[in-house]
PDB file of C-alpha atoms in Angstrom:
ATOM      1  CA  UNK A  93      51.149 -45.695  -3.128  1.00 58.00           C
ATOM      2  CA  UNK A  94      51.719 -43.169  -5.882  1.00 59.00           C
ATOM      3  CA  UNK A  95      53.619 -39.963  -5.605  1.00 68.00           C
ATOM      4  CA  UNK A  96      52.524 -36.886  -7.455  1.00 67.00           C
ATOM      5  CA  UNK A  97      52.200 -35.147  -9.676  1.00 75.00           C
ATOM      6  CA  UNK A  98      49.824 -37.645 -11.300  1.00 71.00           C
ATOM      7  CA  UNK A  99      48.810 -37.791 -14.923  1.00 73.00           C
ATOM      8  CA  UNK A 100      45.215 -38.624 -15.910  1.00 69.00           C
ATOM      9  CA  UNK A 101      45.909 -42.346 -16.249  1.00 69.00           C
ATOM     10  CA  UNK A 102      47.538 -42.556 -12.812  1.00 71.00           C
ATOM     11  CA  UNK A 103      44.652 -40.628 -11.274  1.00 70.00           C
ATOM     12  CA  UNK A 104      42.070 -42.910 -12.936  1.00 68.00           C
ATOM     13  CA  UNK A 105      43.782 -45.999 -11.532  1.00 68.00           C
ATOM     14  CA  UNK A 106      44.253 -44.520  -8.083  1.00 68.00           C
ATOM     15  CA  UNK A 107      42.524 -46.651  -5.485  1.00 61.00           C
ATOM     16  CA  UNK A 108      42.495 -49.884  -7.508  1.00 63.00           C
ATOM     17  CA  UNK A 109      42.780 -52.904  -5.231  1.00 57.00           C
ATOM     18  CA  UNK A 110      45.617 -55.432  -5.314  1.00 55.00           C
ATOM     19  CA  UNK A 111      47.622 -53.113  -7.526  1.00 55.00           C
ATOM     20  CA  UNK A 112      45.662 -54.401 -10.505  1.00 57.00           C
ATOM     21  CA  UNK A 113      45.897 -51.647 -13.066  1.00 55.00           C
ATOM     22  CA  UNK A 114      42.885 -51.666 -15.330  1.00 60.00           C
ATOM     23  CA  UNK A 115      42.889 -50.429 -18.866  1.00 64.00           C
ATOM     24  CA  UNK A 116      41.313 -47.002 -18.765  1.00 64.00           C
ATOM     25  CA  UNK A 117      40.234 -45.228 -21.907  1.00 69.00           C
ATOM     26  CA  UNK A 118      40.582 -41.487 -21.637  1.00 71.00           C
ATOM     27  CA  UNK A 119      38.961 -39.386 -24.288  1.00 76.00           C
ATOM     28  CA  UNK A 120      39.157 -35.643 -24.464  1.00 75.00           C
ATOM     29  CA  UNK A 121      35.764 -34.114 -25.139  1.00 79.00           C
ATOM     30  CA  UNK A 122      35.485 -31.093 -27.346  1.00 82.00           C
ATOM     31  CA  UNK A 123      34.189 -27.899 -25.821  1.00 83.00           C
ATOM     32  CA  UNK A 124      30.455 -27.490 -26.376  1.00 88.00           C
ATOM     33  CA  UNK A 125      29.321 -24.697 -28.645  1.00 90.00           C
ATOM     34  CA  UNK A 126      26.744 -22.133 -27.626  1.00 89.00           C
ATOM     35  CA  UNK A 127      23.548 -21.298 -29.455  1.00 91.00           C
ATOM     36  CA  UNK A 128      23.195 -17.556 -30.043  1.00 92.00           C
ATOM     37  CA  UNK A 129      21.231 -15.284 -32.297  1.00 91.00           C
ATOM     38  CA  UNK A 130      22.690 -13.266 -35.142  1.00 89.00           C
ATOM     39  CA  UNK A 131      20.336 -11.103 -37.189  1.00 86.00           C
ATOM     40  CA  UNK A 132      17.448 -13.462 -38.017  1.00 85.00           C
ATOM     41  CA  UNK A 133      19.304 -16.749 -37.616  1.00 90.00           C
ATOM     42  CA  UNK A 134      20.660 -18.973 -34.861  1.00 91.00           C
ATOM     43  CA  UNK A 135      24.344 -19.805 -34.820  1.00 90.00           C
ATOM     44  CA  UNK A 136      26.535 -22.195 -32.878  1.00 92.00           C
ATOM     45  CA  UNK A 137      29.672 -20.445 -31.656  1.00 91.00           C
ATOM     46  CA  UNK A 138      32.594 -21.479 -29.444  1.00 91.00           C
ATOM     47  CA  UNK A 139      32.743 -20.052 -25.897  1.00 88.00           C
ATOM     48  CA  UNK A 140      35.613 -17.772 -26.938  1.00 89.00           C
ATOM     49  CA  UNK A 141      33.170 -15.811 -29.106  1.00 89.00           C
ATOM     50  CA  UNK A 142      31.455 -14.454 -25.984  1.00 87.00           C
ATOM     51  CA  UNK A 143      34.361 -12.057 -25.450  1.00 89.00           C
ATOM     52  CA  UNK A 144      33.390 -10.398 -28.751  1.00 92.00           C
ATOM     53  CA  UNK A 145      29.630 -10.481 -28.115  1.00 93.00           C
ATOM     54  CA  UNK A 146      28.878  -6.852 -28.881  1.00 93.00           C
ATOM     55  CA  UNK A 147      31.401  -6.656 -31.746  1.00 92.00           C
ATOM     56  CA  UNK A 148      29.762  -9.622 -33.468  1.00 90.00           C
ATOM     57  CA  UNK A 149      26.316  -8.205 -32.715  1.00 92.00           C
ATOM     58  CA  UNK A 150      25.165 -11.449 -31.093  1.00 92.00           C
ATOM     59  CA  UNK A 151      21.853 -11.971 -29.320  1.00 93.00           C
ATOM     60  CA  UNK A 152      20.975 -14.342 -26.487  1.00 92.00           C
ATOM     61  CA  UNK A 153      19.020 -17.511 -27.109  1.00 88.00           C
ATOM     62  CA  UNK A 154      16.051 -15.919 -25.364  1.00 86.00           C
ATOM     63  CA  UNK A 155      13.632 -13.049 -25.932  1.00 87.00           C
ATOM     64  CA  UNK A 156      14.636  -9.544 -24.933  1.00 89.00           C
ATOM     65  CA  UNK A 157      14.044  -8.718 -21.282  1.00 91.00           C
ATOM     66  CA  UNK A 158      13.129  -5.084 -20.809  1.00 92.00           C
ATOM     67  CA  UNK A 159      14.072  -3.928 -17.331  1.00 92.00           C
ATOM     68  CA  UNK A 160      12.892  -1.024 -15.199  1.00 92.00           C
ATOM     69  CA  UNK A 161      15.325  -0.324 -12.398  1.00 94.00           C
ATOM     70  CA  UNK A 162      15.366   1.228  -8.949  1.00 93.00           C
ATOM     71  CA  UNK A 163      18.537   2.129  -7.071  1.00 94.00           C
ATOM     72  CA  UNK A 164      18.691   2.162  -3.289  1.00 91.00           C
ATOM     73  CA  UNK A 165      21.568   4.566  -2.688  1.00 90.00           C
ATOM     74  CA  UNK A 166      23.049   6.486   0.254  1.00 88.00           C
ATOM     75  CA  UNK A 167      21.899  10.099   0.336  1.00 88.00           C
ATOM     76  CA  UNK A 168      25.342  11.373  -0.520  1.00 87.00           C
ATOM     77  CA  UNK A 169      25.952  13.873  -3.319  1.00 90.00           C
ATOM     78  CA  UNK A 170      29.205  12.288  -4.504  1.00 90.00           C
ATOM     79  CA  UNK A 171      27.840   8.747  -4.513  1.00 90.00           C
ATOM     80  CA  UNK A 172      24.493   9.673  -6.056  1.00 92.00           C
ATOM     81  CA  UNK A 173      26.074  11.736  -8.834  1.00 92.00           C
ATOM     82  CA  UNK A 174      28.517   9.000  -9.771  1.00 93.00           C
ATOM     83  CA  UNK A 175      25.841   6.309  -9.418  1.00 94.00           C
ATOM     84  CA  UNK A 176      23.591   8.037 -11.962  1.00 94.00           C
ATOM     85  CA  UNK A 177      26.425   8.015 -14.490  1.00 93.00           C
ATOM     86  CA  UNK A 178      27.203   4.399 -13.609  1.00 95.00           C
ATOM     87  CA  UNK A 179      23.669   3.199 -14.284  1.00 96.00           C
ATOM     88  CA  UNK A 180      23.351   5.288 -17.434  1.00 95.00           C
ATOM     89  CA  UNK A 181      26.443   3.516 -18.736  1.00 95.00           C
ATOM     90  CA  UNK A 182      25.009   0.174 -17.641  1.00 96.00           C
ATOM     91  CA  UNK A 183      21.803   0.915 -19.569  1.00 96.00           C
ATOM     92  CA  UNK A 184      23.831   1.600 -22.705  1.00 96.00           C
ATOM     93  CA  UNK A 185      25.809  -1.629 -22.317  1.00 96.00           C
ATOM     94  CA  UNK A 186      22.622  -3.621 -21.713  1.00 96.00           C
ATOM     95  CA  UNK A 187      21.168  -2.332 -24.966  1.00 96.00           C
ATOM     96  CA  UNK A 188      24.417  -2.688 -26.938  1.00 95.00           C
ATOM     97  CA  UNK A 189      24.500  -6.369 -25.951  1.00 95.00           C
ATOM     98  CA  UNK A 190      20.996  -6.845 -27.404  1.00 94.00           C
ATOM     99  CA  UNK A 191      19.541  -7.835 -24.051  1.00 95.00           C
ATOM    100  CA  UNK A 192      16.633  -5.413 -24.185  1.00 94.00           C
ATOM    101  CA  UNK A 193      15.931  -2.019 -22.646  1.00 95.00           C
ATOM    102  CA  UNK A 194      17.214  -0.978 -19.212  1.00 96.00           C
ATOM    103  CA  UNK A 195      15.559   2.246 -17.993  1.00 95.00           C
ATOM    104  CA  UNK A 196      15.047   3.985 -14.631  1.00 94.00           C
ATOM    105  CA  UNK A 197      11.658   3.778 -12.961  1.00 90.00           C
ATOM    106  CA  UNK A 198       9.497   6.881 -13.230  1.00 87.00           C
ATOM    107  CA  UNK A 199       6.837   7.092 -10.562  1.00 83.00           C
ATOM    108  CA  UNK A 200       5.184   9.694  -8.372  1.00 80.00           C
ATOM    109  CA  UNK A 201       8.025   9.282  -5.856  1.00 81.00           C
ATOM    110  CA  UNK A 202      11.014   9.076  -8.191  1.00 84.00           C
ATOM    111  CA  UNK A 203      11.727  10.241 -11.722  1.00 85.00           C
ATOM    112  CA  UNK A 204      15.174   8.689 -12.056  1.00 91.00           C
ATOM    113  CA  UNK A 205      14.727   5.417 -10.211  1.00 91.00           C
ATOM    114  CA  UNK A 206      16.783   6.533  -7.209  1.00 94.00           C
ATOM    115  CA  UNK A 207      15.632   6.043  -3.631  1.00 91.00           C
ATOM    116  CA  UNK A 208      18.101   7.945  -1.452  1.00 90.00           C
ATOM    117  CA  UNK A 209      18.689   6.557   2.038  1.00 88.00           C
ATOM    118  CA  UNK A 210      19.425   9.155   4.722  1.00 85.00           C
ATOM    119  CA  UNK A 211      22.279   7.410   6.484  1.00 74.00           C
ATOM    120  CA  UNK A 212      23.282   8.845   9.897  1.00 70.00           C
ATOM    121  CA  UNK A 213      26.796  10.207  10.131  1.00 69.00           C
ATOM    122  CA  UNK A 214      26.979  11.019  13.812  1.00 67.00           C
ATOM    123  CA  UNK A 215      30.041  11.308  16.015  1.00 69.00           C
ATOM    124  CA  UNK A 216      29.524   8.038  17.824  1.00 66.00           C
ATOM    125  CA  UNK A 217      31.327   4.750  18.053  1.00 68.00           C
ATOM    126  CA  UNK A 218      31.838   2.786  14.846  1.00 67.00           C
ATOM    127  CA  UNK A 219      29.686  -0.102  16.065  1.00 71.00           C
ATOM    128  CA  UNK A 220      26.715   2.124  16.897  1.00 77.00           C
ATOM    129  CA  UNK A 221      27.089   4.110  13.684  1.00 74.00           C
ATOM    130  CA  UNK A 222      27.190   0.946  11.622  1.00 75.00           C
ATOM    131  CA  UNK A 223      24.091  -0.357  13.374  1.00 78.00           C
ATOM    132  CA  UNK A 224      22.200   2.893  12.687  1.00 81.00           C
ATOM    133  CA  UNK A 225      23.214   2.940   9.043  1.00 78.00           C
ATOM    134  CA  UNK A 226      22.206  -0.673   8.488  1.00 81.00           C
ATOM    135  CA  UNK A 227      18.830  -0.228  10.194  1.00 85.00           C
ATOM    136  CA  UNK A 228      18.123   2.741   7.901  1.00 86.00           C
ATOM    137  CA  UNK A 229      18.895   0.663   4.828  1.00 84.00           C
ATOM    138  CA  UNK A 230      16.551  -2.088   6.020  1.00 84.00           C
ATOM    139  CA  UNK A 231      13.834   0.506   6.766  1.00 87.00           C
ATOM    140  CA  UNK A 232      14.055   2.000   3.277  1.00 86.00           C
ATOM    141  CA  UNK A 233      14.057  -1.474   1.729  1.00 85.00           C
ATOM    142  CA  UNK A 234      10.750  -2.215   3.428  1.00 84.00           C
ATOM    143  CA  UNK A 235       9.339   1.098   2.213  1.00 84.00           C
ATOM    144  CA  UNK A 236      10.470   0.378  -1.351  1.00 85.00           C
ATOM    145  CA  UNK A 237       8.922  -3.102  -1.219  1.00 83.00           C
ATOM    146  CA  UNK A 238       5.553  -1.644  -0.198  1.00 81.00           C
ATOM    147  CA  UNK A 239       5.878   1.074  -2.834  1.00 82.00           C
ATOM    148  CA  UNK A 240       6.413  -1.530  -5.552  1.00 80.00           C
ATOM    149  CA  UNK A 241       3.215  -3.287  -4.556  1.00 77.00           C
ATOM    150  CA  UNK A 242       1.325  -0.019  -4.991  1.00 73.00           C
ATOM    151  CA  UNK A 243       2.743   0.721  -8.422  1.00 69.00           C
ATOM    152  CA  UNK A 244       0.422  -0.483 -11.171  1.00 52.00           C
ATOM    153  CA  UNK A 245       3.287  -0.642 -13.673  1.00 51.00           C
ATOM    154  CA  UNK A 246       5.208  -3.067 -11.476  1.00 54.00           C
ATOM    155  CA  UNK A 247       2.819  -5.940 -12.212  1.00 55.00           C
ATOM    156  CA  UNK A 248       3.301  -5.517 -15.955  1.00 57.00           C
ATOM    157  CA  UNK A 249       7.084  -5.396 -16.286  1.00 77.00           C
ATOM    158  CA  UNK A 250      10.423  -6.871 -15.173  1.00 86.00           C
ATOM    159  CA  UNK A 251      11.967  -4.852 -12.349  1.00 88.00           C
ATOM    160  CA  UNK A 252      15.529  -4.837 -11.035  1.00 91.00           C
ATOM    161  CA  UNK A 253      16.467  -3.265  -7.723  1.00 90.00           C
ATOM    162  CA  UNK A 254      20.093  -2.352  -7.177  1.00 93.00           C
ATOM    163  CA  UNK A 255      21.304  -1.941  -3.618  1.00 89.00           C
ATOM    164  CA  UNK A 256      24.477   0.107  -3.451  1.00 90.00           C
ATOM    165  CA  UNK A 257      26.426  -1.361  -0.550  1.00 84.00           C
ATOM    166  CA  UNK A 258      28.074   1.612   1.199  1.00 79.00           C
ATOM    167  CA  UNK A 259      29.471  -0.263   4.160  1.00 73.00           C
ATOM    168  CA  UNK A 260      33.238  -0.358   4.367  1.00 60.00           C
ATOM    169  CA  UNK A 261      34.018  -1.790   7.768  1.00 54.00           C
ATOM    170  CA  UNK A 262      36.753  -4.424   7.298  1.00 52.00           C
ATOM    171  CA  UNK A 263      36.135  -5.842  10.771  1.00 51.00           C
ATOM    172  CA  UNK A 264      32.365  -6.054  10.269  1.00 55.00           C
ATOM    173  CA  UNK A 265      32.053  -7.431   6.745  1.00 58.00           C
ATOM    174  CA  UNK A 266      29.916 -10.397   7.806  1.00 63.00           C
ATOM    175  CA  UNK A 267      27.332  -8.270   9.608  1.00 64.00           C
ATOM    176  CA  UNK A 268      27.274  -5.740   6.733  1.00 65.00           C
ATOM    177  CA  UNK A 269      26.608  -8.520   4.239  1.00 69.00           C
ATOM    178  CA  UNK A 270      23.918  -9.950   6.523  1.00 74.00           C
ATOM    179  CA  UNK A 271      22.212  -6.545   6.540  1.00 73.00           C
ATOM    180  CA  UNK A 272      22.291  -6.362   2.745  1.00 75.00           C
ATOM    181  CA  UNK A 273      20.756  -9.830   2.567  1.00 78.00           C
ATOM    182  CA  UNK A 274      18.088  -8.722   5.045  1.00 78.00           C
ATOM    183  CA  UNK A 275      17.326  -5.741   2.787  1.00 80.00           C
ATOM    184  CA  UNK A 276      16.852  -8.087  -0.160  1.00 77.00           C
ATOM    185  CA  UNK A 277      14.642 -10.364   1.934  1.00 79.00           C
ATOM    186  CA  UNK A 278      12.468  -7.426   2.993  1.00 77.00           C
ATOM    187  CA  UNK A 279      11.847  -6.408  -0.607  1.00 78.00           C
ATOM    188  CA  UNK A 280      11.292  -9.978  -1.761  1.00 76.00           C
ATOM    189  CA  UNK A 281       8.796 -10.663   1.029  1.00 74.00           C
ATOM    190  CA  UNK A 282       6.826  -7.496   0.303  1.00 69.00           C
ATOM    191  CA  UNK A 283       6.478  -8.339  -3.381  1.00 70.00           C
ATOM    192  CA  UNK A 284       6.095 -12.116  -3.156  1.00 68.00           C
ATOM    193  CA  UNK A 285       2.385 -12.008  -4.067  1.00 64.00           C
ATOM    194  CA  UNK A 286       3.125 -10.427  -7.448  1.00 56.00           C
ATOM    195  CA  UNK A 287       3.886 -13.682  -9.231  1.00 49.00           C
ATOM    196  CA  UNK A 288       3.090 -12.292 -12.688  1.00 48.00           C
ATOM    197  CA  UNK A 289       6.168 -10.103 -12.700  1.00 57.00           C
ATOM    198  CA  UNK A 290       9.863 -10.787 -12.374  1.00 75.00           C
ATOM    199  CA  UNK A 291      11.843  -9.059  -9.657  1.00 82.00           C
ATOM    200  CA  UNK A 292      15.635  -9.069  -9.741  1.00 87.00           C
ATOM    201  CA  UNK A 293      17.648  -8.039  -6.693  1.00 86.00           C
ATOM    202  CA  UNK A 294      21.302  -7.110  -7.137  1.00 90.00           C
ATOM    203  CA  UNK A 295      23.919  -5.772  -4.705  1.00 89.00           C
ATOM    204  CA  UNK A 296      26.479  -3.365  -6.183  1.00 91.00           C
ATOM    205  CA  UNK A 297      29.572  -2.450  -4.112  1.00 87.00           C
ATOM    206  CA  UNK A 298      30.026   1.300  -3.716  1.00 88.00           C
ATOM    207  CA  UNK A 299      33.638   0.878  -4.893  1.00 87.00           C
ATOM    208  CA  UNK A 300      32.341  -0.133  -8.343  1.00 89.00           C
ATOM    209  CA  UNK A 301      30.111   2.910  -8.512  1.00 91.00           C
ATOM    210  CA  UNK A 302      32.854   5.333  -7.512  1.00 89.00           C
ATOM    211  CA  UNK A 303      35.497   3.833  -9.790  1.00 86.00           C
ATOM    212  CA  UNK A 304      36.609   6.167 -12.592  1.00 79.00           C
ATOM    213  CA  UNK A 305      38.178   3.394 -14.650  1.00 80.00           C
ATOM    214  CA  UNK A 306      35.314   0.912 -14.677  1.00 80.00           C
ATOM    215  CA  UNK A 307      35.840  -1.401 -17.642  1.00 86.00           C
ATOM    216  CA  UNK A 308      33.257  -2.184 -20.284  1.00 90.00           C
ATOM    217  CA  UNK A 309      33.647  -5.875 -19.466  1.00 89.00           C
ATOM    218  CA  UNK A 310      32.643  -5.358 -15.839  1.00 90.00           C
ATOM    219  CA  UNK A 311      29.533  -3.461 -16.920  1.00 94.00           C
ATOM    220  CA  UNK A 312      28.801  -6.215 -19.439  1.00 94.00           C
ATOM    221  CA  UNK A 313      29.169  -8.817 -16.713  1.00 93.00           C
ATOM    222  CA  UNK A 314      26.644  -6.964 -14.539  1.00 95.00           C
ATOM    223  CA  UNK A 315      24.256  -6.533 -17.486  1.00 95.00           C
ATOM    224  CA  UNK A 316      24.307 -10.274 -18.209  1.00 94.00           C
ATOM    225  CA  UNK A 317      23.939 -11.053 -14.496  1.00 93.00           C
ATOM    226  CA  UNK A 318      20.641  -9.202 -14.151  1.00 94.00           C
ATOM    227  CA  UNK A 319      19.482 -10.525 -17.540  1.00 93.00           C
ATOM    228  CA  UNK A 320      20.060 -14.132 -16.463  1.00 90.00           C
ATOM    229  CA  UNK A 321      18.483 -13.569 -13.054  1.00 88.00           C
ATOM    230  CA  UNK A 322      15.259 -12.419 -14.679  1.00 85.00           C
ATOM    231  CA  UNK A 323      12.911 -15.362 -15.075  1.00 74.00           C
ATOM    232  CA  UNK A 324      10.176 -13.536 -16.934  1.00 55.00           C
ATOM    233  CA  UNK A 325       9.251 -15.369 -20.125  1.00 47.00           C
ATOM    234  CA  UNK A 326       7.780 -13.309 -22.910  1.00 44.00           C
ATOM    235  CA  UNK A 327       6.540 -14.410 -26.310  1.00 40.00           C
ATOM    236  CA  UNK A 328       8.571 -13.369 -29.315  1.00 41.00           C
ATOM    237  CA  UNK A 329       8.106 -14.306 -32.947  1.00 35.00           C
ATOM    238  CA  UNK A 330      11.223 -14.537 -35.100  1.00 38.00           C
ATOM    239  CA  UNK A 331      11.385 -14.551 -38.868  1.00 37.00           C
ATOM    240  CA  UNK A 332      13.663 -17.162 -40.280  1.00 34.00           C
ATOM    241  CA  UNK A 333      15.799 -16.775 -43.345  1.00 37.00           C
ATOM    242  CA  UNK A 334      15.136 -19.196 -46.173  1.00 31.00           C
ATOM    243  CA  UNK A 335      17.111 -22.339 -45.469  1.00 35.00           C
ATOM    244  CA  UNK A 336      17.877 -21.434 -41.846  1.00 40.00           C
ATOM    245  CA  UNK A 337      16.617 -23.669 -39.071  1.00 41.00           C
ATOM    246  CA  UNK A 338      14.827 -22.858 -35.883  1.00 41.00           C
ATOM    247  CA  UNK A 339      16.166 -24.209 -32.547  1.00 42.00           C
ATOM    248  CA  UNK A 340      13.843 -27.236 -32.767  1.00 41.00           C
ATOM    249  CA  UNK A 341      15.279 -28.182 -36.163  1.00 43.00           C
ATOM    250  CA  UNK A 342      12.366 -27.053 -38.299  1.00 39.00           C
ATOM    251  CA  UNK A 343      12.864 -24.814 -41.321  1.00 34.00           C
TER     252      UNK A 343
END
């Protein structure tokens, strides 16, 4: 038997029968480069370059994905006010990162994309209050899902729905998460027939929304998350510089 810590060679030979140590060739592979856009060309860059994405003015190896967003938020003045600033900042980051346009939905029922959930705040036991609050969120999710099916613009664009998770019950985290998942399922089920459009569902903790020192990197992470979740494929024509090559190798 071998005692640790083991080096790579020891680990590779671990489990060999009759203590017959075989010659193992270990070769370190170089880190793969990533294909990104820069101006009108494609470039291969190391993974470390992603930290400087916006500074280098890079673009994803994909067409822009223009997003219209809805926000399912508690009907609370403090949360709603901060959430509007949060998503305005997110829209700016999304555009700065060359991902496309990220704008609030404007319909007959909302002009800023916000659907405010009237969450009960009664003087009852925590368990009953939590149950009431969660049922309200699920109810509004079903309403929003039906509303999306009625909106003509929904079938023509990529839509992201943010659910601000307001539940902060340390002893009931599992049930709170299950309710959020049920909200997402309600919306997804209601819109499942609209296969021509892309619907992105994203939970955002209320602590992120209320934070006054939210970093640019966290907003960038969220922007890329919804971008990558969107499966909508659009057609885009790029002009290539003389001598530059397209992704398939042609000039």
